[in-house]
Tab-separated table of N, CA, C and O in Angstrom:
chain	number	residue	atom	x	y	z
A	1	UNK	N	58.721	123.151	61.035
A	1	UNK	CA	59.281	121.841	61.232
A	1	UNK	C	59.325	121.113	59.888
A	1	UNK	O	58.319	120.940	59.232
A	2	UNK	N	60.508	120.708	59.464
A	2	UNK	CA	60.682	120.015	58.199
A	2	UNK	C	60.781	118.518	58.440
A	2	UNK	O	61.560	118.070	59.264
A	3	UNK	N	59.992	117.770	57.728
A	3	UNK	CA	60.074	116.317	57.787
A	3	UNK	C	61.212	115.857	56.909
A	3	UNK	O	61.473	116.432	55.858
A	4	UNK	N	61.884	114.811	57.340
A	4	UNK	CA	63.002	114.253	56.583
A	4	UNK	C	62.733	112.782	56.342
A	4	UNK	O	62.155	112.098	57.184
A	5	UNK	N	63.187	112.299	55.191
A	5	UNK	CA	63.027	110.900	54.828
A	5	UNK	C	64.384	110.349	54.408
A	5	UNK	O	65.028	110.906	53.515
A	6	UNK	N	64.815	109.304	55.089
A	6	UNK	CA	66.050	108.612	54.740
A	6	UNK	C	65.649	107.252	54.190
A	6	UNK	O	64.947	106.491	54.863
A	7	UNK	N	66.061	106.974	52.965
A	7	UNK	CA	65.703	105.720	52.313
A	7	UNK	C	66.980	104.972	51.967
A	7	UNK	O	67.870	105.517	51.316
A	8	UNK	N	67.038	103.716	52.390
A	8	UNK	CA	68.158	102.851	52.017
A	8	UNK	C	67.615	101.829	51.026
A	8	UNK	O	66.671	101.103	51.325
A	9	UNK	N	68.205	101.800	49.844
A	9	UNK	CA	67.803	100.820	48.835
A	9	UNK	C	68.931	99.801	48.691
A	9	UNK	O	70.071	100.158	48.416
A	10	UNK	N	68.584	98.547	48.945
A	10	UNK	CA	69.562	97.458	48.878
A	10	UNK	C	69.429	96.674	47.583
A	10	UNK	O	70.316	95.911	47.237
A	11	UNK	N	68.323	96.858	46.906
A	11	UNK	CA	68.023	96.084	45.697
A	11	UNK	C	68.427	96.844	44.448
A	11	UNK	O	68.350	98.067	44.397
A	12	UNK	N	68.819	96.088	43.449
A	12	UNK	CA	69.145	96.662	42.146
A	12	UNK	C	68.395	95.888	41.077
A	12	UNK	O	67.224	95.541	41.262
A	13	UNK	N	69.069	95.570	40.006
A	13	UNK	CA	68.457	94.806	38.923
A	13	UNK	C	68.050	93.406	39.379
A	13	UNK	O	67.216	92.762	38.746
A	14	UNK	N	68.609	92.955	40.510
A	14	UNK	CA	68.271	91.637	41.045
A	14	UNK	C	66.849	91.581	41.609
A	14	UNK	O	66.253	90.520	41.708
A	15	UNK	N	66.306	92.717	42.008
A	15	UNK	CA	64.941	92.819	42.533
A	15	UNK	C	64.347	94.129	42.015
A	15	UNK	O	64.213	95.108	42.750
A	16	UNK	N	64.015	94.165	40.729
A	16	UNK	CA	63.662	95.432	40.080
A	16	UNK	C	62.461	96.156	40.670
A	16	UNK	O	62.465	97.381	40.734
A	17	UNK	N	61.441	95.436	41.107
A	17	UNK	CA	60.274	96.132	41.657
A	17	UNK	C	60.617	96.833	42.963
A	17	UNK	O	60.233	97.986	43.172
A	18	UNK	N	61.343	96.165	43.834
A	18	UNK	CA	61.733	96.778	45.104
A	18	UNK	C	62.646	97.971	44.853
A	18	UNK	O	62.509	99.017	45.476
A	19	UNK	N	63.555	97.824	43.922
A	19	UNK	CA	64.465	98.905	43.567
A	19	UNK	C	63.682	100.113	43.054
A	19	UNK	O	63.875	101.234	43.526
A	20	UNK	N	62.811	99.885	42.121
A	20	UNK	CA	62.023	100.973	41.542
A	20	UNK	C	61.152	101.656	42.587
A	20	UNK	O	60.997	102.884	42.571
A	21	UNK	N	60.593	100.882	43.504
A	21	UNK	CA	59.761	101.459	44.557
A	21	UNK	C	60.554	102.460	45.394
A	21	UNK	O	60.066	103.543	45.709
A	22	UNK	N	61.782	102.100	45.741
A	22	UNK	CA	62.608	102.988	46.568
A	22	UNK	C	62.885	104.307	45.859
A	22	UNK	O	62.718	105.380	46.440
A	23	UNK	N	63.298	104.234	44.599
A	23	UNK	CA	63.592	105.450	43.840
A	23	UNK	C	62.319	106.272	43.610
A	23	UNK	O	62.363	107.499	43.671
A	24	UNK	N	61.201	105.601	43.363
A	24	UNK	CA	59.942	106.299	43.137
A	24	UNK	C	59.487	107.028	44.398
A	24	UNK	O	59.099	108.207	44.339
A	25	UNK	N	59.544	106.357	45.536
A	25	UNK	CA	59.155	106.994	46.796
A	25	UNK	C	60.060	108.192	47.075
A	25	UNK	O	59.586	109.262	47.479
A	26	UNK	N	61.349	108.040	46.843
A	26	UNK	CA	62.279	109.153	47.073
A	26	UNK	C	61.942	110.337	46.170
A	26	UNK	O	61.903	111.489	46.626
A	27	UNK	N	61.687	110.076	44.892
A	27	UNK	CA	61.385	111.156	43.952
A	27	UNK	C	60.060	111.842	44.290
A	27	UNK	O	59.962	113.068	44.209
A	28	UNK	N	59.060	111.076	44.669
A	28	UNK	CA	57.765	111.655	45.038
A	28	UNK	C	57.910	112.500	46.302
A	28	UNK	O	57.358	113.597	46.405
A	29	UNK	N	58.695	112.017	47.251
A	29	UNK	CA	58.906	112.783	48.478
A	29	UNK	C	59.617	114.100	48.180
A	29	UNK	O	59.226	115.150	48.702
A	30	UNK	N	60.636	114.067	47.338
A	30	UNK	CA	61.338	115.306	46.953
A	30	UNK	C	60.359	116.273	46.303
A	30	UNK	O	60.331	117.457	46.633
A	31	UNK	N	59.546	115.755	45.381
A	31	UNK	CA	58.573	116.608	44.691
A	31	UNK	C	57.534	117.184	45.655
A	31	UNK	O	56.952	118.236	45.378
A	32	UNK	N	57.334	116.518	46.780
A	32	UNK	CA	56.375	116.979	47.788
A	32	UNK	C	56.997	117.927	48.802
A	32	UNK	O	56.345	118.334	49.757
A	33	UNK	N	58.280	118.241	48.613
A	33	UNK	CA	58.939	119.175	49.507
A	33	UNK	C	59.591	118.545	50.726
A	33	UNK	O	60.022	119.260	51.632
A	34	UNK	N	59.669	117.232	50.759
A	34	UNK	CA	60.302	116.530	51.872
A	34	UNK	C	61.814	116.507	51.653
A	34	UNK	O	62.278	116.332	50.524
A	35	UNK	N	62.570	116.688	52.717
A	35	UNK	CA	64.026	116.561	52.638
A	35	UNK	C	64.358	115.074	52.546
A	35	UNK	O	64.020	114.302	53.447
A	36	UNK	N	65.011	114.667	51.453
A	36	UNK	CA	65.256	113.252	51.181
A	36	UNK	C	66.749	112.951	51.088
A	36	UNK	O	67.504	113.681	50.450
A	37	UNK	N	67.118	111.845	51.718
A	37	UNK	CA	68.455	111.296	51.591
A	37	UNK	C	68.306	109.837	51.174
A	37	UNK	O	67.779	109.020	51.933
A	38	UNK	N	68.725	109.523	49.955
A	38	UNK	CA	68.630	108.170	49.412
A	38	UNK	C	70.001	107.519	49.482
A	38	UNK	O	70.983	108.074	48.977
A	39	UNK	N	70.063	106.347	50.092
A	39	UNK	CA	71.320	105.607	50.247
A	39	UNK	C	71.328	104.400	49.326
A	39	UNK	O	70.400	103.582	49.349
A	40	UNK	N	72.375	104.290	48.509
A	40	UNK	CA	72.561	103.158	47.614
A	40	UNK	C	73.480	102.156	48.292
A	40	UNK	O	74.633	102.464	48.607
A	41	UNK	N	72.971	100.941	48.499
A	41	UNK	CA	73.757	99.882	49.119
A	41	UNK	C	73.540	98.592	48.332
A	41	UNK	O	72.610	98.481	47.535
A	42	UNK	N	74.392	97.621	48.563
A	42	UNK	CA	74.232	96.344	47.871
A	42	UNK	C	74.205	96.535	46.366
A	42	UNK	O	74.960	97.330	45.803
A	43	UNK	N	73.297	95.838	45.717
A	43	UNK	CA	73.237	95.859	44.252
A	43	UNK	C	72.806	97.208	43.680
A	43	UNK	O	73.075	97.505	42.517
A	44	UNK	N	72.153	98.045	44.469
A	44	UNK	CA	71.780	99.376	43.952
A	44	UNK	C	72.999	100.274	43.818
A	44	UNK	O	72.932	101.317	43.169
A	45	UNK	N	74.124	99.879	44.395
A	45	UNK	CA	75.359	100.673	44.315
A	45	UNK	C	75.748	100.985	42.877
A	45	UNK	O	76.296	102.056	42.593
A	46	UNK	N	75.466	100.067	41.990
A	46	UNK	CA	75.845	100.255	40.581
A	46	UNK	C	75.179	101.473	39.954
A	46	UNK	O	75.695	102.049	39.000
A	47	UNK	N	74.037	101.904	40.496
A	47	UNK	CA	73.328	103.055	39.921
A	47	UNK	C	73.986	104.380	40.248
A	47	UNK	O	73.555	105.425	39.753
A	48	UNK	N	75.048	104.349	41.028
A	48	UNK	CA	75.837	105.567	41.276
A	48	UNK	C	76.761	105.865	40.093
A	48	UNK	O	77.310	106.959	40.002
A	49	UNK	N	76.912	104.914	39.201
A	49	UNK	CA	77.806	105.080	38.050
A	49	UNK	C	77.051	105.658	36.854
A	49	UNK	O	75.901	105.279	36.600
A	50	UNK	N	77.692	106.555	36.106
A	50	UNK	CA	77.044	107.120	34.919
A	50	UNK	C	76.610	106.026	33.937
A	50	UNK	O	77.351	105.069	33.692
A	51	UNK	N	75.397	106.145	33.440
A	51	UNK	CA	74.887	105.240	32.428
A	51	UNK	C	74.257	103.966	32.954
A	51	UNK	O	73.498	103.312	32.238
A	52	UNK	N	74.527	103.578	34.176
A	52	UNK	CA	74.005	102.301	34.693
A	52	UNK	C	72.489	102.343	34.874
A	52	UNK	O	71.814	101.344	34.627
A	53	UNK	N	71.954	103.464	35.310
A	53	UNK	CA	70.504	103.553	35.513
A	53	UNK	C	69.753	103.410	34.188
A	53	UNK	O	68.649	102.878	34.159
A	54	UNK	N	70.356	103.840	33.093
A	54	UNK	CA	69.713	103.738	31.777
A	54	UNK	C	69.543	102.283	31.342
A	54	UNK	O	68.682	101.977	30.512
A	55	UNK	N	70.323	101.392	31.915
A	55	UNK	CA	70.232	99.964	31.583
A	55	UNK	C	69.085	99.277	32.323
A	55	UNK	O	68.693	98.169	31.973
A	56	UNK	N	68.554	99.937	33.355
A	56	UNK	CA	67.504	99.359	34.191
A	56	UNK	C	66.161	99.501	33.494
A	56	UNK	O	65.794	100.594	33.074
A	57	UNK	N	65.423	98.401	33.401
A	57	UNK	CA	64.104	98.434	32.779
A	57	UNK	C	63.098	97.713	33.646
A	57	UNK	O	63.376	96.626	34.163
A	58	UNK	N	61.949	98.340	33.817
A	58	UNK	CA	60.835	97.719	34.529
A	58	UNK	C	59.555	98.264	33.909
A	58	UNK	O	59.324	99.480	33.918
A	59	UNK	N	58.731	97.376	33.328
A	59	UNK	CA	57.497	97.839	32.696
A	59	UNK	C	56.630	98.655	33.665
A	59	UNK	O	56.527	98.335	34.854
A	60	UNK	N	56.052	99.710	33.142
A	60	UNK	CA	55.121	100.582	33.865
A	60	UNK	C	55.778	101.352	35.007
A	60	UNK	O	55.090	101.829	35.901
A	61	UNK	N	57.090	101.474	34.978
A	61	UNK	CA	57.812	102.227	36.001
A	61	UNK	C	58.472	103.441	35.353
A	61	UNK	O	58.846	103.401	34.180
A	62	UNK	N	58.613	104.490	36.131
A	62	UNK	CA	59.315	105.676	35.639
A	62	UNK	C	60.769	105.306	35.349
A	62	UNK	O	61.356	104.484	36.059
A	63	UNK	N	61.347	105.905	34.320
A	63	UNK	CA	62.752	105.620	34.001
A	63	UNK	C	63.668	106.007	35.173
A	63	UNK	O	63.557	107.115	35.725
A	64	UNK	N	64.539	105.107	35.547
A	64	UNK	CA	65.429	105.337	36.683
A	64	UNK	C	66.297	106.587	36.520
A	64	UNK	O	66.471	107.335	37.487
A	65	UNK	N	66.828	106.881	35.321
A	65	UNK	CA	67.612	108.120	35.190
A	65	UNK	C	66.801	109.369	35.530
A	65	UNK	O	67.323	110.306	36.146
A	66	UNK	N	65.513	109.387	35.170
A	66	UNK	CA	64.659	110.534	35.492
A	66	UNK	C	64.450	110.655	36.995
A	66	UNK	O	64.462	111.763	37.553
A	67	UNK	N	64.256	109.530	37.652
A	67	UNK	CA	64.065	109.544	39.101
A	67	UNK	C	65.330	110.031	39.804
A	67	UNK	O	65.259	110.849	40.723
A	68	UNK	N	66.474	109.547	39.357
A	68	UNK	CA	67.749	109.976	39.943
A	68	UNK	C	67.938	111.474	39.761
A	68	UNK	O	68.310	112.187	40.703
A	69	UNK	N	67.659	111.970	38.565
A	69	UNK	CA	67.793	113.413	38.313
A	69	UNK	C	66.904	114.227	39.239
A	69	UNK	O	67.329	115.251	39.778
A	70	UNK	N	65.674	113.780	39.426
A	70	UNK	CA	64.758	114.542	40.281
A	70	UNK	C	65.184	114.480	41.746
A	70	UNK	O	65.051	115.469	42.473
A	71	UNK	N	65.715	113.355	42.181
A	71	UNK	CA	66.191	113.249	43.564
A	71	UNK	C	67.396	114.162	43.764
A	71	UNK	O	67.473	114.915	44.741
A	72	UNK	N	68.340	114.127	42.832
A	72	UNK	CA	69.543	114.963	42.961
A	72	UNK	C	69.237	116.458	42.867
A	72	UNK	O	69.974	117.270	43.413
A	73	UNK	N	68.145	116.813	42.194
A	73	UNK	CA	67.800	118.227	42.042
A	73	UNK	C	67.478	118.890	43.375
A	73	UNK	O	67.752	120.075	43.560
A	74	UNK	N	66.903	118.129	44.311
A	74	UNK	CA	66.507	118.750	45.577
A	74	UNK	C	66.783	117.869	46.794
A	74	UNK	O	66.444	118.237	47.905
A	75	UNK	N	67.379	116.711	46.569
A	75	UNK	CA	67.685	115.797	47.663
A	75	UNK	C	69.137	115.367	47.600
A	75	UNK	O	69.959	116.015	46.954
A	76	UNK	N	69.435	114.285	48.273
A	76	UNK	CA	70.813	113.799	48.335
A	76	UNK	C	70.834	112.301	48.037
A	76	UNK	O	69.957	111.573	48.486
A	77	UNK	N	71.851	111.871	47.296
A	77	UNK	CA	72.083	110.448	47.068
A	77	UNK	C	73.478	110.126	47.582
A	77	UNK	O	74.452	110.808	47.260
A	78	UNK	N	73.540	109.057	48.388
A	78	UNK	CA	74.794	108.631	48.986
A	78	UNK	C	75.046	107.176	48.639
A	78	UNK	O	74.139	106.347	48.742
A	79	UNK	N	76.270	106.878	48.278
A	79	UNK	CA	76.714	105.508	48.039
A	79	UNK	C	77.455	105.034	49.277
A	79	UNK	O	78.352	105.717	49.777
A	80	UNK	N	77.093	103.867	49.765
A	80	UNK	CA	77.717	103.269	50.945
A	80	UNK	C	79.210	103.045	50.704
A	80	UNK	O	79.609	102.521	49.665
A	81	UNK	N	80.024	103.445	51.676
A	81	UNK	CA	81.480	103.326	51.570
A	81	UNK	C	81.919	101.884	51.323
A	81	UNK	O	82.711	101.617	50.410
A	82	UNK	N	81.442	100.956	52.146
A	82	UNK	CA	81.855	99.558	52.000
A	82	UNK	C	81.365	98.968	50.683
A	82	UNK	O	82.090	98.210	50.027
A	83	UNK	N	80.144	99.306	50.312
A	83	UNK	CA	79.583	98.791	49.053
A	83	UNK	C	80.398	99.300	47.866
A	83	UNK	O	80.651	98.558	46.916
A	84	UNK	N	80.801	100.565	47.928
A	84	UNK	CA	81.636	101.142	46.866
A	84	UNK	C	82.979	100.422	46.816
A	84	UNK	O	83.447	100.039	45.726
A	85	UNK	N	83.596	100.221	47.962
A	85	UNK	CA	84.912	99.576	48.012
A	85	UNK	C	84.842	98.152	47.462
A	85	UNK	O	85.737	97.726	46.697
A	86	UNK	N	83.797	97.406	47.797
A	86	UNK	CA	83.671	96.031	47.300
A	86	UNK	C	83.525	95.983	45.780
A	86	UNK	O	83.863	94.994	45.150
A	87	UNK	N	83.018	97.061	45.212
A	87	UNK	CA	82.815	97.126	43.755
A	87	UNK	C	83.891	97.971	43.068
A	87	UNK	O	83.794	98.258	41.887
A	88	UNK	N	84.874	98.386	43.839
A	88	UNK	CA	85.983	99.210	43.341
A	88	UNK	C	85.494	100.503	42.694
A	88	UNK	O	86.016	100.955	41.680
A	89	UNK	N	84.465	101.090	43.303
A	89	UNK	CA	83.918	102.369	42.861
A	89	UNK	C	84.528	103.459	43.738
A	89	UNK	O	84.530	103.343	44.961
A	90	UNK	N	85.018	104.504	43.105
A	90	UNK	CA	85.609	105.615	43.847
A	90	UNK	C	84.809	106.892	43.582
A	90	UNK	O	83.954	106.928	42.694
A	91	UNK	N	85.151	107.944	44.320
A	91	UNK	CA	84.454	109.230	44.154
A	91	UNK	C	84.563	109.761	42.731
A	91	UNK	O	83.645	110.414	42.242
A	92	UNK	N	85.661	109.473	42.057
A	92	UNK	CA	85.829	109.983	40.685
A	92	UNK	C	84.960	109.223	39.680
A	92	UNK	O	84.757	109.690	38.566
A	93	UNK	N	84.422	108.071	40.084
A	93	UNK	CA	83.618	107.246	39.181
A	93	UNK	C	82.140	107.598	39.177
A	93	UNK	O	81.443	107.290	38.215
A	94	UNK	N	81.637	108.210	40.244
A	94	UNK	CA	80.192	108.352	40.427
A	94	UNK	C	79.607	109.557	39.696
A	94	UNK	O	80.318	110.480	39.315
A	95	UNK	N	78.309	109.518	39.542
A	95	UNK	CA	77.550	110.620	38.953
A	95	UNK	C	77.794	111.881	39.776
A	95	UNK	O	77.877	111.820	41.002
A	96	UNK	N	77.873	113.021	39.107
A	96	UNK	CA	78.009	114.294	39.825
A	96	UNK	C	76.865	114.439	40.825
A	96	UNK	O	75.703	114.226	40.480
A	97	UNK	N	77.210	114.810	42.036
A	97	UNK	CA	76.215	115.011	43.074
A	97	UNK	C	76.058	113.834	44.021
A	97	UNK	O	75.463	113.977	45.081
A	98	UNK	N	76.576	112.672	43.647
A	98	UNK	CA	76.521	111.501	44.529
A	98	UNK	C	77.746	111.524	45.428
A	98	UNK	O	78.862	111.709	44.958
A	99	UNK	N	77.515	111.348	46.725
A	99	UNK	CA	78.643	111.291	47.655
A	99	UNK	C	78.820	109.851	48.132
A	99	UNK	O	77.916	109.022	48.014
A	100	UNK	N	79.989	109.573	48.684
A	100	UNK	CA	80.259	108.277	49.297
A	100	UNK	C	80.437	108.524	50.788
A	100	UNK	O	81.212	109.391	51.189
A	101	UNK	N	79.688	107.771	51.606
A	101	UNK	CA	79.769	107.925	53.056
A	101	UNK	C	79.422	106.590	53.710
A	101	UNK	O	78.834	105.710	53.079
A	102	UNK	N	79.772	106.477	54.993
A	102	UNK	CA	79.621	105.214	55.697
A	102	UNK	C	78.456	105.139	56.659
A	102	UNK	O	77.638	106.057	56.775
A	103	UNK	N	78.438	104.037	57.383
A	103	UNK	CA	77.343	103.707	58.288
A	103	UNK	C	77.140	104.762	59.370
A	103	UNK	O	76.003	105.029	59.773
A	104	UNK	N	78.202	105.372	59.831
A	104	UNK	CA	78.074	106.392	60.875
A	104	UNK	C	77.201	107.549	60.385
A	104	UNK	O	76.335	108.042	61.109
A	105	UNK	N	77.403	107.965	59.150
A	105	UNK	CA	76.604	109.056	58.581
A	105	UNK	C	75.154	108.604	58.386
A	105	UNK	O	74.221	109.359	58.671
A	106	UNK	N	74.972	107.371	57.929
A	106	UNK	CA	73.609	106.847	57.764
A	106	UNK	C	72.866	106.849	59.095
A	106	UNK	O	71.725	107.319	59.183
A	107	UNK	N	73.495	106.331	60.141
A	107	UNK	CA	72.862	106.280	61.450
A	107	UNK	C	72.534	107.687	61.942
A	107	UNK	O	71.434	107.936	62.462
A	108	UNK	N	73.450	108.601	61.765
A	108	UNK	CA	73.225	109.984	62.194
A	108	UNK	C	72.004	110.567	61.482
A	108	UNK	O	71.156	111.208	62.107
A	109	UNK	N	71.919	110.355	60.167
A	109	UNK	CA	70.765	110.871	59.420
A	109	UNK	C	69.476	110.188	59.845
A	109	UNK	O	68.453	110.844	60.034
A	110	UNK	N	69.501	108.871	59.975
A	110	UNK	CA	68.290	108.107	60.270
A	110	UNK	C	67.728	108.424	61.655
A	110	UNK	O	66.519	108.311	61.869
A	111	UNK	N	68.590	108.826	62.582
A	111	UNK	CA	68.145	109.111	63.940
A	111	UNK	C	67.880	110.584	64.192
A	111	UNK	O	67.620	110.979	65.328
A	112	UNK	N	67.910	111.386	63.132
A	112	UNK	CA	67.654	112.812	63.283
A	112	UNK	C	66.218	113.094	63.699
A	112	UNK	O	65.315	112.281	63.506
A	113	UNK	N	66.023	114.257	64.281
A	113	UNK	CA	64.681	114.679	64.682
A	113	UNK	C	63.768	114.757	63.461
A	113	UNK	O	64.192	115.167	62.378
A	114	UNK	N	62.521	114.381	63.656
A	114	UNK	CA	61.497	114.443	62.603
A	114	UNK	C	61.905	113.695	61.344
A	114	UNK	O	61.608	114.116	60.225
A	115	UNK	N	62.610	112.564	61.522
A	115	UNK	CA	63.089	111.767	60.395
A	115	UNK	C	62.431	110.396	60.391
A	115	UNK	O	62.299	109.747	61.421
A	116	UNK	N	62.018	109.977	59.209
A	116	UNK	CA	61.484	108.641	58.982
A	116	UNK	C	62.497	107.893	58.112
A	116	UNK	O	62.949	108.445	57.107
A	117	UNK	N	62.852	106.685	58.504
A	117	UNK	CA	63.776	105.885	57.703
A	117	UNK	C	63.036	104.684	57.128
A	117	UNK	O	62.226	104.047	57.818
A	118	UNK	N	63.312	104.397	55.855
A	118	UNK	CA	62.735	103.257	55.160
A	118	UNK	C	63.845	102.445	54.527
A	118	UNK	O	64.841	103.014	54.068
A	119	UNK	N	63.682	101.145	54.477
A	119	UNK	CA	64.655	100.288	53.821
A	119	UNK	C	63.926	99.431	52.790
A	119	UNK	O	62.921	98.792	53.099
A	120	UNK	N	64.448	99.441	51.572
A	120	UNK	CA	63.897	98.615	50.489
A	120	UNK	C	64.935	97.596	50.079
A	120	UNK	O	66.078	97.885	49.963
């Protein structure tokens, strides 16, 4: 039985501690062998773009680009469809490995068997 973790992060540079917590929990879960799906919504949507995570700074926190790399290595990162559209972000704009999907997919993942969902 594989445990799954679905994390929705709504915070970006506007709430750096909450944002960093979401990425850190996702990366630690991936490193622990948990199946992870991280959803970027709201202000965290910008981190789907190349180079944007490198601009994020929070003292005593792991660098966001490193966390993203570790999540993508064994997990999944999804950018919310509506959030992408509001920011005029398309599939050709995002980091390799990031997909764009909507609420229906989020709900399906969050309600899966043996799945825990968290929102930051």
